[in-house]
Short mmCIF file of C-alpha atoms and ligand atoms in Angstrom, two decimals:
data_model
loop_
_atom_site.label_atom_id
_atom_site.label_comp_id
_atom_site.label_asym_id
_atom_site.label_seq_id
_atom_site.Cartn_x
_atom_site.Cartn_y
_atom_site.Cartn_z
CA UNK A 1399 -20.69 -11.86 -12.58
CA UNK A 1400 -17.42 -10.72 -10.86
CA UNK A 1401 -16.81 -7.99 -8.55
CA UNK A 1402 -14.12 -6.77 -11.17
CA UNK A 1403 -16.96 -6.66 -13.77
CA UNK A 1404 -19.70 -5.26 -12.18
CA UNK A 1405 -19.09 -2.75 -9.21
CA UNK A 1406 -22.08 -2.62 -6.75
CA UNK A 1407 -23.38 0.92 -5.98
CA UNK A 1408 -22.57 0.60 -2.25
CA UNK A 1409 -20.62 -1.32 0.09
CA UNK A 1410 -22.13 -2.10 3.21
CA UNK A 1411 -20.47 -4.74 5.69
CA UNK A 1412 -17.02 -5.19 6.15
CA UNK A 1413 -17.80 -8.86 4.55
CA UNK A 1414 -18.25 -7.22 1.72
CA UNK A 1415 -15.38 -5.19 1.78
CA UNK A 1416 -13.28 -8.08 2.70
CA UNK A 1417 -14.59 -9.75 -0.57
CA UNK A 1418 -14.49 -6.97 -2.62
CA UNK A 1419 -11.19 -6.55 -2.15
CA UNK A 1420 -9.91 -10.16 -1.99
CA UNK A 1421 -11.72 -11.34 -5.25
CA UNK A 1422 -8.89 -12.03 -7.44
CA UNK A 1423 -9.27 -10.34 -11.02
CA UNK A 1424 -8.40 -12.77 -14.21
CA UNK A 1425 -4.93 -12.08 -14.80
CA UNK A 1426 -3.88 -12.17 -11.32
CA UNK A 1427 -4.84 -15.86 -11.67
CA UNK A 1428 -3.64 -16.47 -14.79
CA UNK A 1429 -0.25 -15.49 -13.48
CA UNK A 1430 -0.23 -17.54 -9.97
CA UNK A 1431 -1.20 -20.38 -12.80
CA UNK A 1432 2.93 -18.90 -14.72
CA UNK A 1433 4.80 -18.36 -11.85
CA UNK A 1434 7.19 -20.77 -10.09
CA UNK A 1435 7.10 -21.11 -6.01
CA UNK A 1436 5.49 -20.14 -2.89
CA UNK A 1437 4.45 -16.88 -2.00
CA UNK A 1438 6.11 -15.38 1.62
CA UNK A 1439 4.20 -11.83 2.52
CA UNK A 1440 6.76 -9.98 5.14
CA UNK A 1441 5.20 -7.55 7.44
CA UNK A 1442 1.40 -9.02 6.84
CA UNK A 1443 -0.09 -7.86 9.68
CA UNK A 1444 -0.51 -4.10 8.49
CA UNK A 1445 -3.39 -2.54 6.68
CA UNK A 1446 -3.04 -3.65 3.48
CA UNK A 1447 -1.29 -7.39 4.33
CA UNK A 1448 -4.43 -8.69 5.03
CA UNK A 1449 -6.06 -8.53 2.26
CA UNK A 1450 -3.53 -9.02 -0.10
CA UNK A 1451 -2.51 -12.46 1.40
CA UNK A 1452 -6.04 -13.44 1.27
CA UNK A 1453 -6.34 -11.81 -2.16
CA UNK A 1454 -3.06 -14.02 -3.63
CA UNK A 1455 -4.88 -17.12 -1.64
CA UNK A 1456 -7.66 -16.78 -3.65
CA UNK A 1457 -6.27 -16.48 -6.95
CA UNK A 1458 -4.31 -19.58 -6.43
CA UNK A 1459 -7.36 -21.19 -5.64
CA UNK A 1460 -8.65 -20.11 -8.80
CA UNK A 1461 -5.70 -20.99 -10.85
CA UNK A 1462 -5.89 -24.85 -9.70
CA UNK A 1463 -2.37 -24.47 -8.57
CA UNK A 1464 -0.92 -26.08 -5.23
CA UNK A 1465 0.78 -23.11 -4.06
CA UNK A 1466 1.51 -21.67 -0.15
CA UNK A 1467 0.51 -18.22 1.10
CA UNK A 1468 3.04 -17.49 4.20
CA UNK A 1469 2.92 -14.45 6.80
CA UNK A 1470 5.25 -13.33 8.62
CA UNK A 1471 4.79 -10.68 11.28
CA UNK A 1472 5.28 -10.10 14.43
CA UNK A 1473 1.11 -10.25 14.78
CA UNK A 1474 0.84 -7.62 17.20
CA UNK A 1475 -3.03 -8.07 16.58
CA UNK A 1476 -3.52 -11.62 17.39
CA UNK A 1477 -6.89 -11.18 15.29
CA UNK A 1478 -4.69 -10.76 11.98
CA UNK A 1479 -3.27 -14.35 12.56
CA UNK A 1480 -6.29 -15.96 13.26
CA UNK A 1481 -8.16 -14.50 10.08
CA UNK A 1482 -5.24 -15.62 7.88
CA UNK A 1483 -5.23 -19.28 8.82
CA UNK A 1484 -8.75 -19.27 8.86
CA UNK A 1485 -8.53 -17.84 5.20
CA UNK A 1486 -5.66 -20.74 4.32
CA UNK A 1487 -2.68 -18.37 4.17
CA UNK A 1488 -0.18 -19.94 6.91
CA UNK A 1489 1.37 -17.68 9.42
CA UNK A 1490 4.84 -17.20 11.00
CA UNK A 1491 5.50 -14.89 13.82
CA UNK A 1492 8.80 -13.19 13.41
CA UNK A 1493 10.29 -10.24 14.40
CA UNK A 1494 12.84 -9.39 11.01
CA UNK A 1495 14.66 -7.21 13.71
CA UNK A 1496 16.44 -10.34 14.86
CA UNK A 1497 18.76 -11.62 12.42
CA UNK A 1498 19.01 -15.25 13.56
CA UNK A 1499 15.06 -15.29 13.21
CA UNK A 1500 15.22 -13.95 9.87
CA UNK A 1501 17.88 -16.93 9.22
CA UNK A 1502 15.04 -19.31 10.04
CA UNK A 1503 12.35 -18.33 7.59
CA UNK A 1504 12.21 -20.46 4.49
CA UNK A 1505 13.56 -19.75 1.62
CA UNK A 1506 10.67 -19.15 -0.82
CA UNK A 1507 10.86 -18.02 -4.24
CA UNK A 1508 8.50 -15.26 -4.13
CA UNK A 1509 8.93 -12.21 -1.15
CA UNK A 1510 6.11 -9.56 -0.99
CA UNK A 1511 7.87 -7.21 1.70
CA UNK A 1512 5.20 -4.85 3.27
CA UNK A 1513 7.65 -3.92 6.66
CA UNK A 1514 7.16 -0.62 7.24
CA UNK A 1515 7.17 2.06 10.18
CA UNK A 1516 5.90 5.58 9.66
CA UNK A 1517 4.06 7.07 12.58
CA UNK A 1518 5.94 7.89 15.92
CA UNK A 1519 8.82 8.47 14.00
CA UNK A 1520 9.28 12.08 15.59
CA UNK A 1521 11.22 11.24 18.90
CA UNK A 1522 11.84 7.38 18.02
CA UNK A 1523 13.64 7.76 14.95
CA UNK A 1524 16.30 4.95 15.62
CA UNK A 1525 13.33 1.87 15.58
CA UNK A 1526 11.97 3.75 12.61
CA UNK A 1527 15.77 3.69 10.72
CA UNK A 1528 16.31 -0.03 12.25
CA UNK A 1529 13.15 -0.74 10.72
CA UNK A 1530 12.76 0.77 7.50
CA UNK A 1531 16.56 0.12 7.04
CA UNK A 1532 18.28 -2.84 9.24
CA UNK A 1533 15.26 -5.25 8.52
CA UNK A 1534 15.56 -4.87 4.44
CA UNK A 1535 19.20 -5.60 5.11
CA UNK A 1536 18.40 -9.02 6.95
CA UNK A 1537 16.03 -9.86 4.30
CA UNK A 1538 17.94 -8.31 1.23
CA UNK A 1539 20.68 -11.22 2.34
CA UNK A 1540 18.13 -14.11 3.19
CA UNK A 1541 16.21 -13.77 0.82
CA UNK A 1542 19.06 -13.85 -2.39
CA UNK A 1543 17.59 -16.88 -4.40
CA UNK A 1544 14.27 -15.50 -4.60
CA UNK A 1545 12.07 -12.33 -6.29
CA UNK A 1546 11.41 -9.50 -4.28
CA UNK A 1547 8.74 -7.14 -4.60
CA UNK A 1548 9.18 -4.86 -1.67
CA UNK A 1549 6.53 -1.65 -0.59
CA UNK A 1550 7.99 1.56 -0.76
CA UNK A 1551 6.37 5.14 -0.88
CA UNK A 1552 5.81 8.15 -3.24
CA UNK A 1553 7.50 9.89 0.18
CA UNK A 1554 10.90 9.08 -1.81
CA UNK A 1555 10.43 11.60 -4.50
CA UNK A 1556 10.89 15.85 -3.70
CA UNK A 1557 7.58 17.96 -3.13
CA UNK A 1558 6.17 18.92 -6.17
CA UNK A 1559 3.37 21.76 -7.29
CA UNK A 1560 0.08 19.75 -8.27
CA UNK A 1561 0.62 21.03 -12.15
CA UNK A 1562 3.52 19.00 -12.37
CA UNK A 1563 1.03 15.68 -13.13
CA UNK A 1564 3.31 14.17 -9.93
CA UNK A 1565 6.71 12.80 -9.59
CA UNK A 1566 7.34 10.35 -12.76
CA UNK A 1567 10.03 7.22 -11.68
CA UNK A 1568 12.94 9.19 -13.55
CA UNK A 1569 12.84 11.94 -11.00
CA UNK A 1570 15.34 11.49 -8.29
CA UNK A 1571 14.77 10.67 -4.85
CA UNK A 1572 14.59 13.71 -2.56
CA UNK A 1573 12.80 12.45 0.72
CA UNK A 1574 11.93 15.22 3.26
CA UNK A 1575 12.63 14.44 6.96
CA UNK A 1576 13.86 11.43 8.47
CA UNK A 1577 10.95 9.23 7.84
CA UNK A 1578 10.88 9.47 4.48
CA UNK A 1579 14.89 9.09 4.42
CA UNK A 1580 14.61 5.77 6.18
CA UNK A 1581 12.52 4.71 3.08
CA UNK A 1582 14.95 6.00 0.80
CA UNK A 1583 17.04 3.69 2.74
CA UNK A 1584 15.30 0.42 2.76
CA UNK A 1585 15.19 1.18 -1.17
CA UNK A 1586 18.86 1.69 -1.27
CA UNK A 1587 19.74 -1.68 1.16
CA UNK A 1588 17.63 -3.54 -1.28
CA UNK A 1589 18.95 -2.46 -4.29
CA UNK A 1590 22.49 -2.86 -2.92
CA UNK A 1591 21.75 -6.91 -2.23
CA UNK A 1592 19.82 -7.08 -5.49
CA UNK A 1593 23.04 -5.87 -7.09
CA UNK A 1594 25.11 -8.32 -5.33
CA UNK A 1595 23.39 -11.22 -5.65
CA UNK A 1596 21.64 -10.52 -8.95
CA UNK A 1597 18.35 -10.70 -6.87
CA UNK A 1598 15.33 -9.76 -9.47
CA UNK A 1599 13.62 -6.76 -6.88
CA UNK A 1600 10.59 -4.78 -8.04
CA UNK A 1601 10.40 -1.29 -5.65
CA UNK A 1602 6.58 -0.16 -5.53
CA UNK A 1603 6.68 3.50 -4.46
CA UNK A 1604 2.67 3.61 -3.76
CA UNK A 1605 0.56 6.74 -2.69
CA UNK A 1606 -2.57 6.03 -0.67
CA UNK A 1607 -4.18 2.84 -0.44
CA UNK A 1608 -7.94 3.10 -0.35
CA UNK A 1609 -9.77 0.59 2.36
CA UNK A 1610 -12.83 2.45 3.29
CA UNK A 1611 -11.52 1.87 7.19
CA UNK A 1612 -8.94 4.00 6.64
CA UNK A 1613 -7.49 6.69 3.73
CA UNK A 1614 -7.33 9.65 2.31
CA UNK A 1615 -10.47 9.50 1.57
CA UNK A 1616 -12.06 8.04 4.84
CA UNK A 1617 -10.06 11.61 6.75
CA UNK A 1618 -11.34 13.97 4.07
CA UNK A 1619 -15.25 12.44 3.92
CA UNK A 1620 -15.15 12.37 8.22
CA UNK A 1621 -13.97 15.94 8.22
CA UNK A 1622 -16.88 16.89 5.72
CA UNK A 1623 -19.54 14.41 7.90
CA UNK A 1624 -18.13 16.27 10.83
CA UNK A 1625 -18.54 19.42 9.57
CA UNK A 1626 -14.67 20.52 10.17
CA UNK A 1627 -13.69 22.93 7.58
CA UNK A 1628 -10.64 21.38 4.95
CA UNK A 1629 -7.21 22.47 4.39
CA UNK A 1630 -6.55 23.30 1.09
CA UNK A 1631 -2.89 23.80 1.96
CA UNK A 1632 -2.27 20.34 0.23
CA UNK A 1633 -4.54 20.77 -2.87
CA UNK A 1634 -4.15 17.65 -4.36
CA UNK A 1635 -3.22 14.01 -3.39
CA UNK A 1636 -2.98 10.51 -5.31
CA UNK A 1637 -5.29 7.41 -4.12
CA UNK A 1638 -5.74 3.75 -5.53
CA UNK A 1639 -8.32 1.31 -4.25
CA UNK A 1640 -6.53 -1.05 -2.30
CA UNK A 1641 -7.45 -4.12 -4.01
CA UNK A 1642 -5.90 -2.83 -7.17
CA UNK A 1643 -2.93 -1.78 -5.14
CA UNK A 1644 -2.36 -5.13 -3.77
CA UNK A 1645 -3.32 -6.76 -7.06
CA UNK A 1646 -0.61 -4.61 -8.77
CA UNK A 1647 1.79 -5.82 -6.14
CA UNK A 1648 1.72 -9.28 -6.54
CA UNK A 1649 1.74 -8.82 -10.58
CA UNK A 1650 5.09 -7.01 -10.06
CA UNK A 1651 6.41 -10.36 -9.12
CA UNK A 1652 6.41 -10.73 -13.05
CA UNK A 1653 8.37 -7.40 -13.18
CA UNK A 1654 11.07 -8.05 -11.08
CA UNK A 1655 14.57 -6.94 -12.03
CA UNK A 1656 18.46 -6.66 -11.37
CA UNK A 1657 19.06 -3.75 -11.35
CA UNK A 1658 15.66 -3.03 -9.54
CA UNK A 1659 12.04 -2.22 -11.41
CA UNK A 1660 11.12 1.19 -10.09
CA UNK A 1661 7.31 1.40 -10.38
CA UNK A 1662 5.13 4.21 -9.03
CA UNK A 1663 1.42 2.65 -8.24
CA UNK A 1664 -1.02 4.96 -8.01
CA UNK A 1665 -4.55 6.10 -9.48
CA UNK A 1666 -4.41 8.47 -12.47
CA UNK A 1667 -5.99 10.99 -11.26
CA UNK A 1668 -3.89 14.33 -9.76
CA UNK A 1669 -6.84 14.39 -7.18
CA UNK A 1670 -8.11 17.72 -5.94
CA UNK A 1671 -9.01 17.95 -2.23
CA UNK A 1672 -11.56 20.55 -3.17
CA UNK A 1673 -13.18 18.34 -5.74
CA UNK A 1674 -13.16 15.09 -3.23
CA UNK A 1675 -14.92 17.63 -0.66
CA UNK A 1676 -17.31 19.07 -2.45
CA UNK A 1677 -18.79 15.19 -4.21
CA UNK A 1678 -18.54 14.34 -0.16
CA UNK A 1679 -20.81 18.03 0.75
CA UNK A 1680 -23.12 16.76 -1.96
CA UNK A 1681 -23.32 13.49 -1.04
CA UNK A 1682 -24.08 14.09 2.75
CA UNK A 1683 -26.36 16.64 1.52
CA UNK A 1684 -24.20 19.36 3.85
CA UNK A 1685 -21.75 22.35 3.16
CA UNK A 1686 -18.16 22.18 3.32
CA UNK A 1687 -15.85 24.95 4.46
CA UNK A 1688 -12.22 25.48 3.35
CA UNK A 1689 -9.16 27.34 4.56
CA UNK A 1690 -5.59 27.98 3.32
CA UNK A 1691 -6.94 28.89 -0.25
CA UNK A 1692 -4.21 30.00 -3.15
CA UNK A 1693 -1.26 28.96 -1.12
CA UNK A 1694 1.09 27.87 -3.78
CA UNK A 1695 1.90 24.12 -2.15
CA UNK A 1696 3.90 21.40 -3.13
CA UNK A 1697 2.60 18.06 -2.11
CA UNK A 1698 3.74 14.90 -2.41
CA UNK A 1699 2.73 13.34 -5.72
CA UNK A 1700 3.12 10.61 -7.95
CA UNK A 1701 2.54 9.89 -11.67
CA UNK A 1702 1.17 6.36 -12.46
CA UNK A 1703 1.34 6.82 -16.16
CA UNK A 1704 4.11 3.39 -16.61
CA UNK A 1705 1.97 1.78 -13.98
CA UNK A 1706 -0.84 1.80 -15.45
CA UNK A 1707 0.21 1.32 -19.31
CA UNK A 1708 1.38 -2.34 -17.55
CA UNK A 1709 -1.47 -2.81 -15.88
CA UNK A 1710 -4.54 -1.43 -17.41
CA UNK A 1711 -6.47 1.40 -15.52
CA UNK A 1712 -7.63 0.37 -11.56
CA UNK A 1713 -11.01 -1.46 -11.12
CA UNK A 1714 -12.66 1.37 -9.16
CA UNK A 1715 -13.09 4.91 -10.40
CA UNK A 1716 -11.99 7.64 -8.11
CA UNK A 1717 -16.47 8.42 -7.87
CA UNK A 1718 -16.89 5.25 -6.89
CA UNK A 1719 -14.46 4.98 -4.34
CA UNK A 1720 -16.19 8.62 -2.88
CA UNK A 1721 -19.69 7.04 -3.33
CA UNK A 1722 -18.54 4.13 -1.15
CA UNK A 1723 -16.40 6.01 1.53
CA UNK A 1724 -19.24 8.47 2.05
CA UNK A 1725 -22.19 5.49 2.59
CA UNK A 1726 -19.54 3.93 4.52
CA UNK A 1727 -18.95 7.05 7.06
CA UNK A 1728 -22.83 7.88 7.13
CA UNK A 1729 -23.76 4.29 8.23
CA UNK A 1730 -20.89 4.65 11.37
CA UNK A 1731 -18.67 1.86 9.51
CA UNK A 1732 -15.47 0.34 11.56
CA UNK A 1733 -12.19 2.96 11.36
CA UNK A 1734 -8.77 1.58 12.04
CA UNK A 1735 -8.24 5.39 13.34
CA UNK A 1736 -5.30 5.25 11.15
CA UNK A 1737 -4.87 8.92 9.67
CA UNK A 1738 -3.31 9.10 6.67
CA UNK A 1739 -1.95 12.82 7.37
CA UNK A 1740 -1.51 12.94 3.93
CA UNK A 1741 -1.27 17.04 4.31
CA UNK A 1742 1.83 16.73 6.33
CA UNK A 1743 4.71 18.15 4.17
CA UNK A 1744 7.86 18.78 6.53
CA UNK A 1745 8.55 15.03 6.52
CA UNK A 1746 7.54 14.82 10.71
CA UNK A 1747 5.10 12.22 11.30
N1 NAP B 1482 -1.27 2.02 3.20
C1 NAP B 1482 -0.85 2.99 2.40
O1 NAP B 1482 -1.65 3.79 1.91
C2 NAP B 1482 0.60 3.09 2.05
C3 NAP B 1482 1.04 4.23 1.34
C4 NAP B 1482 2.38 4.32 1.00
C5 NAP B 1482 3.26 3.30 1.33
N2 NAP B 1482 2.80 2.21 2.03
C6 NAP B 1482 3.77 1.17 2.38
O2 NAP B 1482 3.25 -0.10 2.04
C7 NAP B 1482 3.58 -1.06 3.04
C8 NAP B 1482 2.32 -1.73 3.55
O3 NAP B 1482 1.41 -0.70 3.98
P1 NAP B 1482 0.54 -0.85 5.29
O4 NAP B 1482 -0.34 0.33 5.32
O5 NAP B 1482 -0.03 -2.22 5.38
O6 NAP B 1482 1.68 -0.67 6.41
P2 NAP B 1482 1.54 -0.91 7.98
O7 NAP B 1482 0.12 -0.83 8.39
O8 NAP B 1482 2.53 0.00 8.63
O9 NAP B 1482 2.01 -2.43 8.14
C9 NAP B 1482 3.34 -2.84 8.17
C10 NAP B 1482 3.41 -4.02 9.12
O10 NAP B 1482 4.74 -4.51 9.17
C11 NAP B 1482 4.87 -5.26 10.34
N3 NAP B 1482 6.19 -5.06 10.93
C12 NAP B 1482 6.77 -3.90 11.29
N4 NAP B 1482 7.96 -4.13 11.86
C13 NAP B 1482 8.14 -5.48 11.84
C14 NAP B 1482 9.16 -6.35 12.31
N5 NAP B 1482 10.25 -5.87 12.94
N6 NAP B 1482 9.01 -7.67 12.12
C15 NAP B 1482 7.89 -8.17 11.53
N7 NAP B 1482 6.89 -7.40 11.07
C16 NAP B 1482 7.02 -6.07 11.24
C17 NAP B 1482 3.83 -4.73 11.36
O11 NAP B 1482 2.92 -5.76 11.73
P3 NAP B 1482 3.17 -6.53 13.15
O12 NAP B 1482 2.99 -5.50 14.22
O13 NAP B 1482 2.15 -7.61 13.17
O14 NAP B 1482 4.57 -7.06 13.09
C18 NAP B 1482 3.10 -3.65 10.57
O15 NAP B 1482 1.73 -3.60 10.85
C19 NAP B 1482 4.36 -0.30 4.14
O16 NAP B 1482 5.73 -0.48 3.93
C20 NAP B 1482 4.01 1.15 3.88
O17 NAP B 1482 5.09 2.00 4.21
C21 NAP B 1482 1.51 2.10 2.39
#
């Protein structure tokens, strides 16, 4: 039986993370079986690139389809590269800063662009406009002939008050601080080329991938495991498994448009930091404290409603992803120590 059938109770070696969240669902396959032309990934060698080259690998594998996987990064974690090849996605060092380098990349149909930089931006704010902003220009250009999905976050959109259901993709952009302008930007340079060129461009404004090494959910369950009391400044928060995030991604590639697809992706859930706490208190058998009760906050959130009436509801159930995250903590499993700081709010990361 599939993983996307039949969703064990626990998850207990990065292995078996890795597969859970490369195992390609059905009509990921069925579309790398449709669509026309390699697949270039841009920017693998973050925290989600990995497993979404591996995961489009694998469906192309299971489609019967001769097909190429290529990332590009710059591979500052040598590691990264080494598991790709190993996995059969083929890998190109780059730096997109450099315009001549960008010139050199092939040409291939399909772009999934996952350049991003978000922490450090407080005191180095020109690398985090040149690359949020001056690398989606390079590739906006390059990349004419082809369909773009590019990453983009719920960051975008103004602060909202949790009873608002989040930020649907009709509300206009409002980003808070400079970070969250730069994204605002890369959206903007891409949607400027897509005009000119008629390039079909799908913008994903996601909220919170879920990994188990890293998330919302991996800072909240630690705090609980660690006994720290929880901020309930920012009361609620948006999280999708990461798998379904990256499988949502590369299924955009069929949504691609000119003038640009704006899709929020997202779980369903408004989810309440109290409620994630307290199913982590339980589960660790422990208490959980909380401060900054009844402050009336606005938070960054997103509504996946269009999302997920294209895509069908995510594989893994907001429970299941606690059940997992808290096993995962209380055995000591690997952390990227990659916070989220998904309670930041004045835009300074
Ligand atoms: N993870 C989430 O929950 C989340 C939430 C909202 C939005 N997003 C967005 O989704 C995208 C993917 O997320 P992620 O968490 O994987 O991001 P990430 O960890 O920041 O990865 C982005 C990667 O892009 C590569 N990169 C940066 N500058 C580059 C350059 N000049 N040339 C070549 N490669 C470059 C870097 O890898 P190298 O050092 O190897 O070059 C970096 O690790 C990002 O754009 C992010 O903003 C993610």
């Amino acid at each position: 039986m599939s993983a996307w059938t039949s969703l064990p109770t626990s998850v207990e070696t990065e292995d078996a993370l890795d597969a859970l969240l490369t195992t390609p669902p059905p009509d990921l396959v069925e579309m790398m079986a449709r669509i026309d032309g390699d697949i270039i990934v841009l920017g693998i060698g973050g925290k989600m690139g990995l497993t979404l080259g591996v995961l489009a690998r694998r469906a192309i594998e299971a489609a019967g389809v001769r097909k190429s996987v290529i990332g590009v990064s710059r591979f500052s974690d040598p590691m990264c590269r080494d598991t790709l090849e190993a996995q059969g996605v083929q890998t190109l060092p780059c730096d997109l800063l450099d315009r001549a380098a960008v010139d050199d990349l092939p040409r291939v149909k399909n772009v999934i662009y996952m350049v991003g930089r978000k922490f450090g931006t407080k005191g180095a704010e020109p690398l985090t406009w040149a690359s949020n902003v001056s690398v989606p220009d390079n590739v906006g250009q390059h990349f004419r002939e082809s369909r773009l999905v590019v990453f983009s976050t719920g960051c975008v959109y103004p602060l909202v008050p949790a009873v608002s259901g989040g930020c649907t993709e009709g509300v206009a952009p409002d980003p808070v601080g400079e970070y969250a302008q730069s994204c605002l930007g890369r959206e903007r340079v891409f949607e400027h080329w897509s005009n000119t060129f008629a390039t079909p461009l799908c913008l994903v404004r996601l909220n919170y991938a879920i990994d188990l090494r890293y998330g919302v959910l991996y800072d909240i369950g630690k705090r609980v495991f660690e006994g720290r009391p929880i901020d309930l400044g920012v009361s609620h928060f948006n999280a999708i498994w990461q798998g379904d995030a990256n499988h949502w991604a590369l299924r955009c590639l069929e949504h691609c448009a000119s003038p640009a697809n704006v899709l929020n992706v997202t779980g369903p859930e408004t989810a309440s930091v109290r409620f994630v706490a307290e199913a982590f208190a339980e589960l660790f058998s422990a208490g959980v404290d909380f401060v900054g009760e009844g402050t009336d906050g606005r938070m960054y959130l997103s509504n996946a409603a269009r999302a997920i009436a294209q895509f069908g509801y995510p594989s893994v159930p907001l429970i299941t992803m606690i059940r997992w995250q808290a096993g995962w903590i209380q055995r000591g499993g690997r952390s990227l120590d990659k916070p989220t700081h998904f309670a930041v709010v004045d835009g300074e990361y």
